[in-house]
Structure formats: structure tokens, C-alpha cells
CSV table of C-alpha atoms and ligand atoms in Angstrom, one decimal:
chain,number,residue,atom,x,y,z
A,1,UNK,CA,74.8,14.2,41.0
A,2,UNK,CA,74.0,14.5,44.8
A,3,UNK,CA,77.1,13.9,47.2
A,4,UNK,CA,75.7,10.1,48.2
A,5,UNK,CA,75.9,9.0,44.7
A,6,UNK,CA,77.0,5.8,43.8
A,7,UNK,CA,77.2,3.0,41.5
A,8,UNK,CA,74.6,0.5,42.2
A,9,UNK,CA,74.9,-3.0,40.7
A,10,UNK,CA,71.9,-4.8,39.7
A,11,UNK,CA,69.7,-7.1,42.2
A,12,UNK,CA,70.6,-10.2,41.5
A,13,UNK,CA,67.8,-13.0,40.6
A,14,UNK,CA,69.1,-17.0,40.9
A,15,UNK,CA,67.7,-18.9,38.1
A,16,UNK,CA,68.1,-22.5,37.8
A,17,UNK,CA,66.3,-24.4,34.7
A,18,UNK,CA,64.1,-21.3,33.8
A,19,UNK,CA,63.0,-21.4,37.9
A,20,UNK,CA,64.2,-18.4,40.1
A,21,UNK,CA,65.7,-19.5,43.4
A,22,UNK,CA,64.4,-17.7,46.9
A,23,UNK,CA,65.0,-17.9,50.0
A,24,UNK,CA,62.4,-18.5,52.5
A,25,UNK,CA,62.9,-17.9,56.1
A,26,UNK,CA,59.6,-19.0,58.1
A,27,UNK,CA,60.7,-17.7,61.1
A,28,UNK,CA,58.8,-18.3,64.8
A,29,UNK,CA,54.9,-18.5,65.5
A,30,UNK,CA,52.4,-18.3,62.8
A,31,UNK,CA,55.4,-18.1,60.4
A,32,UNK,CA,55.8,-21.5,59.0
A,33,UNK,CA,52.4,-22.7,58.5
A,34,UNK,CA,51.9,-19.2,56.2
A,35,UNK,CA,54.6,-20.3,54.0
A,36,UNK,CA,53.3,-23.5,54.0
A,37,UNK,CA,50.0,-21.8,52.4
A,38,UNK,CA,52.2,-19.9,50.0
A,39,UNK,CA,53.9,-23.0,48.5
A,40,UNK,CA,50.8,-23.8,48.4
A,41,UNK,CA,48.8,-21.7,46.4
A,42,UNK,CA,52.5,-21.3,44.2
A,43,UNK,CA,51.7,-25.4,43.0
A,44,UNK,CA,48.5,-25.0,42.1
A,45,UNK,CA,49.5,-21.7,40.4
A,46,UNK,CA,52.2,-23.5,38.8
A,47,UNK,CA,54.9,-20.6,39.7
A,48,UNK,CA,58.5,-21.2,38.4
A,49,UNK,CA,59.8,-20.4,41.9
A,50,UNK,CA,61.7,-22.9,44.4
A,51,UNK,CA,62.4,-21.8,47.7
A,52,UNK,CA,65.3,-22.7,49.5
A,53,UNK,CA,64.1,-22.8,53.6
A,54,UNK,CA,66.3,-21.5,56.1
A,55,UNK,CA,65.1,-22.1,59.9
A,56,UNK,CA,66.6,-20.3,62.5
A,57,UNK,CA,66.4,-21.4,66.1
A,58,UNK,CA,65.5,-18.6,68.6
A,59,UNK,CA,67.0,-20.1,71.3
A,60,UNK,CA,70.8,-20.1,69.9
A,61,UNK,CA,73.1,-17.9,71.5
A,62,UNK,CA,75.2,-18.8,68.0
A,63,UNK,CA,74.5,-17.0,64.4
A,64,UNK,CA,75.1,-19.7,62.7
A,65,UNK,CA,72.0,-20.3,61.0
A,66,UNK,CA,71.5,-15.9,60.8
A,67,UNK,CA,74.8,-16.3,58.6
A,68,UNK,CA,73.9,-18.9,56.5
A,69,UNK,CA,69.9,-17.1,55.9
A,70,UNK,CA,72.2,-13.8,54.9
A,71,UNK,CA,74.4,-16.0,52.4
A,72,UNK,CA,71.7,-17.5,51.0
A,73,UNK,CA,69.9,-13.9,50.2
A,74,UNK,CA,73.0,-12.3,48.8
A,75,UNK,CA,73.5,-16.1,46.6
A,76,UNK,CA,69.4,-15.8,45.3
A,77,UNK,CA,68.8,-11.7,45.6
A,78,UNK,CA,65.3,-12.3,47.1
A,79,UNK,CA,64.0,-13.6,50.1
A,80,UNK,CA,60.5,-14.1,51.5
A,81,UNK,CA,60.2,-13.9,55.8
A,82,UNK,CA,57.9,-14.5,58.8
A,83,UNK,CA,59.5,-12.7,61.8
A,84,UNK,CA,62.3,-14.3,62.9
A,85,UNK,CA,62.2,-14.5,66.9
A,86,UNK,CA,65.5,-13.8,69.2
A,87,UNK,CA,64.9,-15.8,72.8
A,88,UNK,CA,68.5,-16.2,73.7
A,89,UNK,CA,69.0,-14.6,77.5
A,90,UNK,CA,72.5,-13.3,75.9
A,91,UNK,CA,72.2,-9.4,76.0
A,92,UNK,CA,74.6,-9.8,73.2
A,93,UNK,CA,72.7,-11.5,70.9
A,94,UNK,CA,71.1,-9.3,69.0
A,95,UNK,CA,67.5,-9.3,67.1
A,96,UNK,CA,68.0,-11.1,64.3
A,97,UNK,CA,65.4,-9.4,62.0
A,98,UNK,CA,67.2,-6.1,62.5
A,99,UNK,CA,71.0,-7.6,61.9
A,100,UNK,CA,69.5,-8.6,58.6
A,101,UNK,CA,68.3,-5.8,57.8
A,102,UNK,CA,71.7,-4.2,58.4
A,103,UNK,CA,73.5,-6.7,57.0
A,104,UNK,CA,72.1,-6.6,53.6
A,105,UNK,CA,71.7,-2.9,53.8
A,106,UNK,CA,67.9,-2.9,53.0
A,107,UNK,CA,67.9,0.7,53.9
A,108,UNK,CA,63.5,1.3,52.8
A,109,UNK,CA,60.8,-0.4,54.3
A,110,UNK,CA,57.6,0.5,51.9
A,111,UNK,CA,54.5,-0.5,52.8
A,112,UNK,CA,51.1,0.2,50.5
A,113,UNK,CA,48.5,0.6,53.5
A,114,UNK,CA,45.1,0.5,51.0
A,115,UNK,CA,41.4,-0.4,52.2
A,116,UNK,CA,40.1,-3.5,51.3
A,117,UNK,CA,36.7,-3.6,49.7
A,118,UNK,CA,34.7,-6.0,51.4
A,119,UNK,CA,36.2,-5.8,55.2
A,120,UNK,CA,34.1,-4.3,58.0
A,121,UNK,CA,37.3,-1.5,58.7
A,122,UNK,CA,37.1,1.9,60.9
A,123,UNK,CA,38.5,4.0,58.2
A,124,UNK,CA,37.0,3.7,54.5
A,125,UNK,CA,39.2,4.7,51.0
A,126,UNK,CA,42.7,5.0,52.6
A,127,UNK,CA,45.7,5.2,50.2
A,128,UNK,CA,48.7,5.6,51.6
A,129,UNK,CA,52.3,4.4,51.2
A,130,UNK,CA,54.7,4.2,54.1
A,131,UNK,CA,58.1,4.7,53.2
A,132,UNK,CA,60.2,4.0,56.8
A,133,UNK,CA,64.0,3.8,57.3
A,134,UNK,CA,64.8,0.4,58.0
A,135,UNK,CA,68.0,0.2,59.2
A,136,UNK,CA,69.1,3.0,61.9
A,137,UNK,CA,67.5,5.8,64.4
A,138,UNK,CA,66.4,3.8,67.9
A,139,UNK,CA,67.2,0.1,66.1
A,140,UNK,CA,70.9,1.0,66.4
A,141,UNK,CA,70.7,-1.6,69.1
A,142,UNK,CA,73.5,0.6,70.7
A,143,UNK,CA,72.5,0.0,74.5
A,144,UNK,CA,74.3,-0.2,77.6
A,145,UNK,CA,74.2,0.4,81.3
A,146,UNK,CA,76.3,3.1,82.3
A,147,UNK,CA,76.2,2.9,85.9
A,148,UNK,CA,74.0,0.4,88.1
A,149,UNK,CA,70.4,2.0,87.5
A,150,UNK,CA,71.1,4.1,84.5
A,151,UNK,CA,70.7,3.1,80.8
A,152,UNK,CA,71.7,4.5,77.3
A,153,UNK,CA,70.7,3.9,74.3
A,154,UNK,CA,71.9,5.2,71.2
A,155,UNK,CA,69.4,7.3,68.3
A,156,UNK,CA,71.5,7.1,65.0
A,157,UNK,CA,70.9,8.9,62.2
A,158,UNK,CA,73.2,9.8,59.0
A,159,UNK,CA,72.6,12.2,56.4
A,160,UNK,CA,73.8,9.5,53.9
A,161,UNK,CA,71.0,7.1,54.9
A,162,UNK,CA,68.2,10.4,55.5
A,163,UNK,CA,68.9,11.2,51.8
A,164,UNK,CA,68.6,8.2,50.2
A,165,UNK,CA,65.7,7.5,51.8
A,166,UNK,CA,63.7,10.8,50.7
A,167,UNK,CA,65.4,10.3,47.4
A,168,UNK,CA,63.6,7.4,47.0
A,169,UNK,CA,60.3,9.1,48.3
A,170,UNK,CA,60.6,11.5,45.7
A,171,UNK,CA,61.2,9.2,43.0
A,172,UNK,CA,58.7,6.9,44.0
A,173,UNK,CA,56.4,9.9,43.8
A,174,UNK,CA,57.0,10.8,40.4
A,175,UNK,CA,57.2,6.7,39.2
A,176,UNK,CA,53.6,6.0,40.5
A,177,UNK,CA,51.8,9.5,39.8
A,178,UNK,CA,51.9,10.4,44.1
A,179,UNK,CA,51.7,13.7,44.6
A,180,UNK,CA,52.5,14.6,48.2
A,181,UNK,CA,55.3,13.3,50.7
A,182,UNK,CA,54.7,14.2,54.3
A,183,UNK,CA,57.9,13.9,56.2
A,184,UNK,CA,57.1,12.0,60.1
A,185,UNK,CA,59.4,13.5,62.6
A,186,UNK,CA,60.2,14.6,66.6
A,187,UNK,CA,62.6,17.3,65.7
A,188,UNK,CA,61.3,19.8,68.0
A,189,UNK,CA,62.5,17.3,71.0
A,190,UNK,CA,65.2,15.5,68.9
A,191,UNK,CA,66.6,18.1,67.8
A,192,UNK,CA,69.6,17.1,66.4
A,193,UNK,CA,69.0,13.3,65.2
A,194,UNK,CA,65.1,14.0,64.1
A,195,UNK,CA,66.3,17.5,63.5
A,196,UNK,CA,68.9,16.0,60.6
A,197,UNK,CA,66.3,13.7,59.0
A,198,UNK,CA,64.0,16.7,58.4
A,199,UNK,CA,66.6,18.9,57.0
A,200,UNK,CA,67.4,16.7,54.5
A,201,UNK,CA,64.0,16.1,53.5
A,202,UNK,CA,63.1,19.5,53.3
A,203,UNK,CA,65.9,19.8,51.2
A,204,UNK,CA,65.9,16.7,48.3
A,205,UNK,CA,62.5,18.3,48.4
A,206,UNK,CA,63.4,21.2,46.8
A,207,UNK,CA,64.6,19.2,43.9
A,208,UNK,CA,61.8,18.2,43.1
A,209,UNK,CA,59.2,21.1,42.8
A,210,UNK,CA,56.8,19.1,41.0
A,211,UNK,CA,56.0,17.1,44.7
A,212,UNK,CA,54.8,19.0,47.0
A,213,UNK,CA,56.3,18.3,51.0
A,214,UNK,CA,54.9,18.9,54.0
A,215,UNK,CA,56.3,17.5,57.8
A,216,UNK,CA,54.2,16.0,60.9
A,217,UNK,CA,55.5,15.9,64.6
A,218,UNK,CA,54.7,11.8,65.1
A,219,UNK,CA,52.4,12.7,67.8
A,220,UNK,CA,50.4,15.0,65.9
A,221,UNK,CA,50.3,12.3,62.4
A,222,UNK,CA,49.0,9.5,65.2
A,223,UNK,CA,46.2,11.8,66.2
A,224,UNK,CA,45.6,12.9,62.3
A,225,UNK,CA,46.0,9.4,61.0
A,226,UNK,CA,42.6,7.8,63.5
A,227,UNK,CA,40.9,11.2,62.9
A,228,UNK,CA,41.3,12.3,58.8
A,229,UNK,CA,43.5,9.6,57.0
A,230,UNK,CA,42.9,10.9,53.8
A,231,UNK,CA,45.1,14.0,53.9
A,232,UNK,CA,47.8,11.4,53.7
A,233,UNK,CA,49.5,10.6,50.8
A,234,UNK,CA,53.1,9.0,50.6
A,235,UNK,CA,54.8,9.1,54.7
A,236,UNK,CA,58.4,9.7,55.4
A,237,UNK,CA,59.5,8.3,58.3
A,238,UNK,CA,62.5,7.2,60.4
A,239,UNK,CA,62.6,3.9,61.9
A,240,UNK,CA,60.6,3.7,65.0
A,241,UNK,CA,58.1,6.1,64.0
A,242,UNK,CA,57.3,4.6,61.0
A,243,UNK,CA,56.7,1.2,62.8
A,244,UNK,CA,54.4,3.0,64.8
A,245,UNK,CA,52.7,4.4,61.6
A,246,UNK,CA,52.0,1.1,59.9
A,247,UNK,CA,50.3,-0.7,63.0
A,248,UNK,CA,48.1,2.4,63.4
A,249,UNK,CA,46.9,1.9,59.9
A,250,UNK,CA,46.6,-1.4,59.5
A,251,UNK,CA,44.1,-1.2,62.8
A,252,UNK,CA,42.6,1.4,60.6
A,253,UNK,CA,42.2,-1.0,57.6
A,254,UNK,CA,41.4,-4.0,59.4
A,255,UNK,CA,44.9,-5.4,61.3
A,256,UNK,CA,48.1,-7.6,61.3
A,257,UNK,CA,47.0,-10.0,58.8
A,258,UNK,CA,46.0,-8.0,55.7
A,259,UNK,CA,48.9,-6.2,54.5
A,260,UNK,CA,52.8,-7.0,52.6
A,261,UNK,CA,56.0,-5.0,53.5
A,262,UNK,CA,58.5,-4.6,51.1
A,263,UNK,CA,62.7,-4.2,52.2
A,264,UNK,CA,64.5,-2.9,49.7
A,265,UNK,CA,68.4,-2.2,49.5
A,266,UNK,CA,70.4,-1.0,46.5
A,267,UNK,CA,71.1,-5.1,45.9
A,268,UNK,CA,68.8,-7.3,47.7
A,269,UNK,CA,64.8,-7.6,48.2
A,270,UNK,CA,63.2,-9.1,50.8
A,271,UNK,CA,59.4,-9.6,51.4
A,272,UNK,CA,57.0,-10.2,54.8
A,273,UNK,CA,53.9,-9.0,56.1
A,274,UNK,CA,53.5,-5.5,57.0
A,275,UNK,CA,53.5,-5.2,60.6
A,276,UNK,CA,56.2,-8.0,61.4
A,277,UNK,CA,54.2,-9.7,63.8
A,278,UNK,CA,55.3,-13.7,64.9
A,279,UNK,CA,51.8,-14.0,66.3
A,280,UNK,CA,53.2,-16.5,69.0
A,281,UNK,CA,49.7,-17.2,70.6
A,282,UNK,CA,47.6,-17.6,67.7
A,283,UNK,CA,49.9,-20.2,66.0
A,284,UNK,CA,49.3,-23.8,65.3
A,285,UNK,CA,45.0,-22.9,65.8
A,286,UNK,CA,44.3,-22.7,61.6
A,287,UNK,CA,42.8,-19.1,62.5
A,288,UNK,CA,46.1,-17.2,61.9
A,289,UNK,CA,45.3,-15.2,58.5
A,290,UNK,CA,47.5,-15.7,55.6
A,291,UNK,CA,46.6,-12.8,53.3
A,292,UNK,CA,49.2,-10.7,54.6
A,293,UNK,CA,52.2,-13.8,53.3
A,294,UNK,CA,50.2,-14.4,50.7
A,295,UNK,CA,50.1,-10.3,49.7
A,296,UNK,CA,53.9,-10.4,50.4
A,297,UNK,CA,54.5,-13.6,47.7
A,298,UNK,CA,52.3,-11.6,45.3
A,299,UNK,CA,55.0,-8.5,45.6
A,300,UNK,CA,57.6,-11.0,45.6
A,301,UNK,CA,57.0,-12.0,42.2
A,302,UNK,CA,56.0,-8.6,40.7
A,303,UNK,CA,59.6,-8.0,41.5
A,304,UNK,CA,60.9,-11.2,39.6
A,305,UNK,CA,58.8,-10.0,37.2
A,306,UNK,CA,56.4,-12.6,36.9
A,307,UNK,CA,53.6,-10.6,36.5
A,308,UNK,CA,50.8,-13.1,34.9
A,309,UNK,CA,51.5,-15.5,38.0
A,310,UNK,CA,51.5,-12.3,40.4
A,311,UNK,CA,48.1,-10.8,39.1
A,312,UNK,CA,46.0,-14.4,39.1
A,313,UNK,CA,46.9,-14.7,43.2
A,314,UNK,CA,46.4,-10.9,43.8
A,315,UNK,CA,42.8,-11.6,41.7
A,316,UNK,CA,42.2,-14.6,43.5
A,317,UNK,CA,42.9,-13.1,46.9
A,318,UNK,CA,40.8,-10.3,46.0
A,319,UNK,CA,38.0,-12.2,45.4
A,320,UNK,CA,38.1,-14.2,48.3
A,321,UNK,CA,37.8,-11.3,50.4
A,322,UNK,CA,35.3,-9.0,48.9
A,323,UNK,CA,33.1,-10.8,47.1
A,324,UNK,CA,33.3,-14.6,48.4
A,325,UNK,CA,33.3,-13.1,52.2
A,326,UNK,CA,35.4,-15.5,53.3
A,327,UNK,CA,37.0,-14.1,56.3
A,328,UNK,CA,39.2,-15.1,59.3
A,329,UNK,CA,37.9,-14.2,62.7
A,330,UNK,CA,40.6,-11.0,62.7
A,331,UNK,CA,38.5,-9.6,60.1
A,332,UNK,CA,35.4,-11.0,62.1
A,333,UNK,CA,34.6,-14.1,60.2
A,334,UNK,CA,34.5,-17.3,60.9
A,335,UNK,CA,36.8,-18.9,58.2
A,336,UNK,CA,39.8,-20.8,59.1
A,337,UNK,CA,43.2,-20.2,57.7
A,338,UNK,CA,42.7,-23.4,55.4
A,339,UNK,CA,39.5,-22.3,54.2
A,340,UNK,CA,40.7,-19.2,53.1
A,341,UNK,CA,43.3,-20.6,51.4
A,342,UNK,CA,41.3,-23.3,49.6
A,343,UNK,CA,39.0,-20.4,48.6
A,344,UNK,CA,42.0,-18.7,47.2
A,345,UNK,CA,43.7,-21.8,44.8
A,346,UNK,CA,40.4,-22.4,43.2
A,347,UNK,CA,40.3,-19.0,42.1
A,348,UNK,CA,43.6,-19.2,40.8
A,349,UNK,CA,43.2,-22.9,39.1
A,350,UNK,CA,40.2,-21.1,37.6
A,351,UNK,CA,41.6,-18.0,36.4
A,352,UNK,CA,45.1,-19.8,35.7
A,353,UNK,CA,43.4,-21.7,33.1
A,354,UNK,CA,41.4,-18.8,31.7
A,355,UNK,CA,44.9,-16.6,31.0
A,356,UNK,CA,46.7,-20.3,30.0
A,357,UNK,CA,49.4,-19.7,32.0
A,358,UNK,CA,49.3,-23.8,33.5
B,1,LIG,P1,52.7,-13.1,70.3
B,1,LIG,O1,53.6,-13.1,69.1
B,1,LIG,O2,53.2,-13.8,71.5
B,1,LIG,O3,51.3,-13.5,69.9
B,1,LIG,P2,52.1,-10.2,70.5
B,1,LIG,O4,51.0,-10.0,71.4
B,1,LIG,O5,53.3,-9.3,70.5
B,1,LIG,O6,52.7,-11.6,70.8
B,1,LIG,P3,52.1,-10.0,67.7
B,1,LIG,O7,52.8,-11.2,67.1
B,1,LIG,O8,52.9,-8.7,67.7
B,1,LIG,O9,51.5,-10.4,69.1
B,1,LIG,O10,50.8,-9.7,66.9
B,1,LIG,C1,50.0,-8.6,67.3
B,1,LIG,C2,48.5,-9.0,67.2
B,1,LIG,O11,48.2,-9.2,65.8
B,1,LIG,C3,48.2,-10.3,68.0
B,1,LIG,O12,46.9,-10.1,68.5
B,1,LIG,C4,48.2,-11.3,66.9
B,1,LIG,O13,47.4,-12.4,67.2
B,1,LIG,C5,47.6,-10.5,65.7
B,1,LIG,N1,48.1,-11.1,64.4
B,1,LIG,C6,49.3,-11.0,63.9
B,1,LIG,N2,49.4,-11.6,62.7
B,1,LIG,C7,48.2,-12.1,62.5
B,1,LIG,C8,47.6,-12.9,61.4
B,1,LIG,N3,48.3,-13.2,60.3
B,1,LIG,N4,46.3,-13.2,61.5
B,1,LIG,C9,45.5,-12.9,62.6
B,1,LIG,N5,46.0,-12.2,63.6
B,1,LIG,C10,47.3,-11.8,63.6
């Protein structure tokens, strides 16, 4: 057993009446009006899922509401989330998605960045998974000014948290038949911190012989990532970098509003688009696109296990997209959010009645 072992408990899953229990958190800008679509399309789908909604106002200096989000996650074991905006002028306030994060200990961020059929994108046939640490490195949120002029800020990283992390890597690997993990990484400046995160790496890889490992200095994957994508198979990353990775390929595949994001900690689940964005400016205009909530809801209940439910939305996104055309202007169309949506339930009515599951 490696030295990080430990007993891990299962996820819990509220159920009430044969319906699971999650907990929503819309969040700021385009947020709310997404999960509006996914409740949505969940009625017409007739999903056994209530959501309880949990707002939290971006101008409190108090975590009131952050407490109460976090209590409800740990009370259902799932959660669904737009990002969640911090606007307090409190230095000390800090951002909320991260203390969640941290809070609930959802150490992996994995995100499945694969090329849509049907979209006009600048890279064709990309496959890759992102697997990110989500809870340390430069989101430490360890900053101070030292002296008037001069500012620190703390780079965290711990070989309990590195090893998990390529653990899982490695394991999700062998689970979905991946045969390559490339491990994201500055060591040759950071040479301690980055340096620590590529040890371990290189070592869990070892154990499994079977996968084969290579690293990338983060500059060099950006440039290799717009160039060849397709040497790129399952990426190990630290925090930051692996933000930076995900919006790089979703420009590839076609942008912010394609793509679901997974947060996963020994416990607790938690599901959002890809890139985290709150979309501030496009809000409230029905051109925001909701495939990217509506990819996340579809994850949401693979992992609840619904999996008749999950594959009639993921079909009737699919064919939305690639063979009805019907396309936000992000992806160059001129569909509105509601159209898209619209689009979307009648596939599922349709193919709802087809597998019987209404
Ligand atoms: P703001 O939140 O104020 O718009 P921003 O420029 O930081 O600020 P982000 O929210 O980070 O924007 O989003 C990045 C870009 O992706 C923006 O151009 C935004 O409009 C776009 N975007 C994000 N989500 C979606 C979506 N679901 N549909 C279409 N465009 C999106």
C-alpha cells in the first residue's frame, strides 16, 4: 500500500422518495439562466432528480451563504455549479469557488476535451483528458504585502496531494483503456515546488509499467497543444497550468461553452462547465450557450448512475449539434440559447419515449 493510503468512505447520494437530492449553486452571470435550461430539459426528460438552489451573493463580505452551499454538498454528496463570483473589496474574503474546492477536498479536476462532429473548430479529432490539481500550487491564496511595494505569494505543493493525483491518472488510465500520461510542469524554474510534483509522477509511474509517462515544460505543451494535439493523450497538471491547458483546448475545439468539468474528492462530486467562466457580459442576451451545463448535468447523472436518463440528453445534445446545426453564435451560428435548448428536449421527448423511460 503506498504511504498516502487511506480509508475512503463512500460518496454519499441523498435520496428522498426514489429522487436523489443535489445541490445546485447557479452562481453570477450566465449561471442561472443555464440551470434554468437544465431543469429544463431534466422535466421533460422526466429525471428523478430535485435540486436544492443555493445563491450566493458576491457582494457579502460574510460566508454565510458559502457555509450553507458546503453543508448542503456534504448533506446530498453532489452538486451542480455556474462560477460563483467574489466582488467583496475585503482582501480577506477569499474566492469562493476555490474555498470550496478546499473545503470539500475535491483534490482532481478532469476534464474530457473531445472534438465535436459538426462544429467549424481549428483542431479536428482531439482526445484528450485533463487531469488538473484542484486544490493547491498558486491557488493557495497565500498572499501578502511584505513591505509597501513588494508582494508574496505562496506556490504550495505536497507530495500527499502530487501522489494522489497521478495515482488517479494512472488508474484512470488503465479503467478507460488510455495509454499515455504526460506530466505538465515548470520544474526547471520551480524547482522545488514543480520540481516535487514531477518527482512524484515519475515515480507512481513506475508502478505502473503498462502506461507509459512522459513530462512537458508548460510552455513547450502550449506551443505543442495549437501545433500537434494529437500526441496528447491523458495531461497531468498542477493547478494553474492545468487551467491554462483547458482554455487552450477548448479554443482548439470550439470555446467556453462546449465542454463539462468534473471535481472529484474521495467523498464529494461536484459538476460545472469546463473552463469556469461567469460570462458576466454575455448574460441575460439568450446567446449564452448552454451545452457546456447541459454536458455537466449529463456527467452529473452518469455518476448517480442514471445512465438511461444520462445517454437520451448526451444523444439529444449530440444531435442538436452535428446533425441539426443548430448553433449559438460562439460556435458561429445564429441560434439563441432557447432555441438550442428547445432543439435539445424534443430530442429527448422523442427518444425518451422510444427507450420508455417516461
Ligand atoms: P465576464 O465574465 O465579465 O464576461 P470575461 O471576459 O472574464 O468576463 P469569462 O466569463 O471568463 O469572460 O468568459 C470568457 C469568454 O468566454 C467570454 O468571451 C465569454 O463571453 C465566453 N463564454 C463563456 N461561457 C460561454 C458560454 N456558455 N457561451 C458562449 N460564450 C461563453
Amino acid at each position: 500500500k503506498h504511504p498516502f493510503a487511506k480509508k475512503v468512505t463512500p460518496i454519499p447520494k441523498a435520496k428522498y422518495g426514489g429522487r436523489h437530492a443535489v445541490t445546485m449553486l447557479p452562481g453570477g452571470g450566465i449561471g442561472p439562466e443555464l440551470m434554468g435550461y437544465v431543469k429544463e430539459v431534466f422535466r421533460y426528460g422526466g429525471v428523478p432528480v430535485d435540486f436544492e438552489t443555493v445563491q450566493i451573493d458576491p457582494k457579502s463580505d460574510s460566508n454565510e451563504d458559502l457555509e450553507y452551499a458546503i453543508t448542503s454538498i456534504r448533506r446530498n454528496g453532489v452538486a451542480i455549479k455556474g462560477n460563483i463570483e467574489t466582488k467583496s473589496l475585503d482582501t480577506d474574503v477569499i474566492s469562493r469557488n476555490v474555498a470550496l474546492r478546499n473545503e470539500l477536498d475535491l483534490f482532481v479536476n478532469v476534464v474530457h476535451c473531445q472534438s465535436c462532429p459538426g462544429i467549424k473548430a481549428r483542431q479536428k479529432d482531439i482526445d484528450i483528458i485533463i487531469i488538473r490539481q484542484n486544490t493547491e500550487g498558486e491557488y493557495a491564496m497565500l498572499e501578502h504585502e511584505s513591505v509597501h511595494g513588494v508582494v508574496e505569494s505562496m506556490k504550495v505543493v505536497t507530495e500527499e496531494n502530487s501522489e494522489r493525483l497521478a495515482r488517479y491518472a494512472f488508474d484512470y488510465c488503465r479503467l478507460h483503456g488510455r495509454k499515455k500520461v504526460t506530466t505538465v510542469h515548470k520544474a526547471n524554474i520551480m524547482k522545488l515546488s514543480d520540481g516535487l510534483f514531477l518527482e512524484v509522477s515519475k515515480r507512481v509511474a513506475k508502478e505502473y509499467p503498462d502506461i507509459q509517462h512522459d513530462a512537458m515544460i508548460i510552455d513547450n505543451t502550449c506551443m505543442q497543444l495549437v501545433a500537434n494535439p494529437h500526441q496528447f493523450d491523458v495531461m497531468l497538471t498542477t493547478n494553474l497550468y492545468g487551467s491554462i491547458v483547458s482554455n487552450v483546448i477548448c479554443g482548439l475545439l470550439g470555446g467556453a461553452g462546449l465542454l463539462s468539468g468534473r471535481n472529484y474528492g474521495d467523498h464529494y462530486a461536484v459538476f460545472e462547465p469546463g473552463t469556469r467562466n461567469t460570462g458576466t457580459a454575455i448574460a441575460g442576451k439568450n446567446i449564452a450557450n448552454p451545452i457546456a451545463m447541459l454536458n455537466a448535468s449529463v456527467d452529473m447523472l452518469e455518476h448517480l448512475g442514471h445512465d438511461s436518463h444520462a445517454e437520451v440528453i448526451r444523444t439529444a445534445i449530440n444531435k442538436t449539434i452535428s446533425e441539426d446545426h443548430i448553433h449559438t453564435p460562439d460556435l458561429g451560428g445564429q441560434a439563441t440559447s432557447i432555441d438550442v435548448v428547445q432543439n435539445i428536449i424534443k430530442h429527448v421527448q422523442a427518444l425518451s419515449k422510444k427507450c420508455q423511460i417516461v
